[in-house]
Structures are given as C-alpha cells and as structure tokens.
Amino acid sequence: KWFHAARDTNTLEVFGTYSAQVSEPPKEIKDKISAKRPGWSWRNLK
C-alpha cells in the first residue's frame, strides 16, 4: 500500500499521512499545516 507523508522538509515535522490514490492532502492535514504555517497553500494555489 502506497501513501504520502505531509511533512516539513526543514524540520522533518510530520503533519500526517494519506493515501497515494488521492490527488491532494485531506482537509484535516491541510488545516494542521495552515495552523502551524500561516500563509501556506497547497501547490501555491489560494
């Protein structure tokens, strides 16, 4: 089973993992990242 890990490449902090069969991280993971990294956006799309 394949998966993606949403993580910060500088600090190695892991925000979560999700299935490789989806095209973007789930809302819960994007919300976790946004809470820690204000201004962050998925693929630089707002």
Coordinates of C-alpha atoms in Angstrom, one line a residue:
K1 CA 0.0 0.0 0.0
W2 CA 1.4 3.4 -1.0
F3 CA 1.0 6.6 0.8
H4 CA 2.2 10.2 1.0
A5 CA 3.6 11.9 4.1
A6 CA 2.9 15.6 4.6
R7 CA 6.0 16.9 6.3
D8 CA 8.2 20.0 6.6
T9 CA 11.4 19.2 4.8
N10 CA 13.4 21.6 7.1
T11 CA 12.2 20.4 10.5
L12 CA 11.1 16.9 9.5
E13 CA 7.8 17.5 11.4
V14 CA 5.1 15.2 10.1
F15 CA 1.6 16.6 9.8
G16 CA 0.0 13.3 8.7
T17 CA -0.1 10.6 6.0
Y18 CA -2.7 9.9 3.4
S19 CA -3.4 7.5 0.5
A20 CA -1.4 7.8 -2.7
Q21 CA -4.6 7.3 -4.6
V22 CA -5.8 10.8 -3.9
S23 CA -4.7 14.0 -5.7
E24 CA -4.2 16.2 -2.6
P25 CA -4.0 16.0 1.2
P26 CA -7.2 15.7 3.1
K27 CA -8.7 18.9 4.6
E28 CA -7.6 17.8 8.2
I29 CA -4.0 17.7 7.2
K30 CA -4.1 21.0 5.2
D31 CA -5.7 22.6 8.3
K32 CA -2.9 21.3 10.6
I33 CA -0.3 22.7 8.2
S34 CA -2.1 26.0 7.9
A35 CA -2.3 26.4 11.7
K36 CA 1.5 26.0 12.0
R37 CA 2.5 27.7 8.8
P38 CA 0.2 30.8 8.2
G39 CA 0.0 31.7 4.6
W40 CA 0.8 28.2 3.4
S41 CA -1.2 26.9 0.4
W42 CA -1.4 23.7 -1.5
R43 CA 0.7 23.9 -4.6
N44 CA 0.8 27.7 -4.2
L45 CA -2.9 27.9 -5.0
K46 CA -5.1 30.0 -2.8

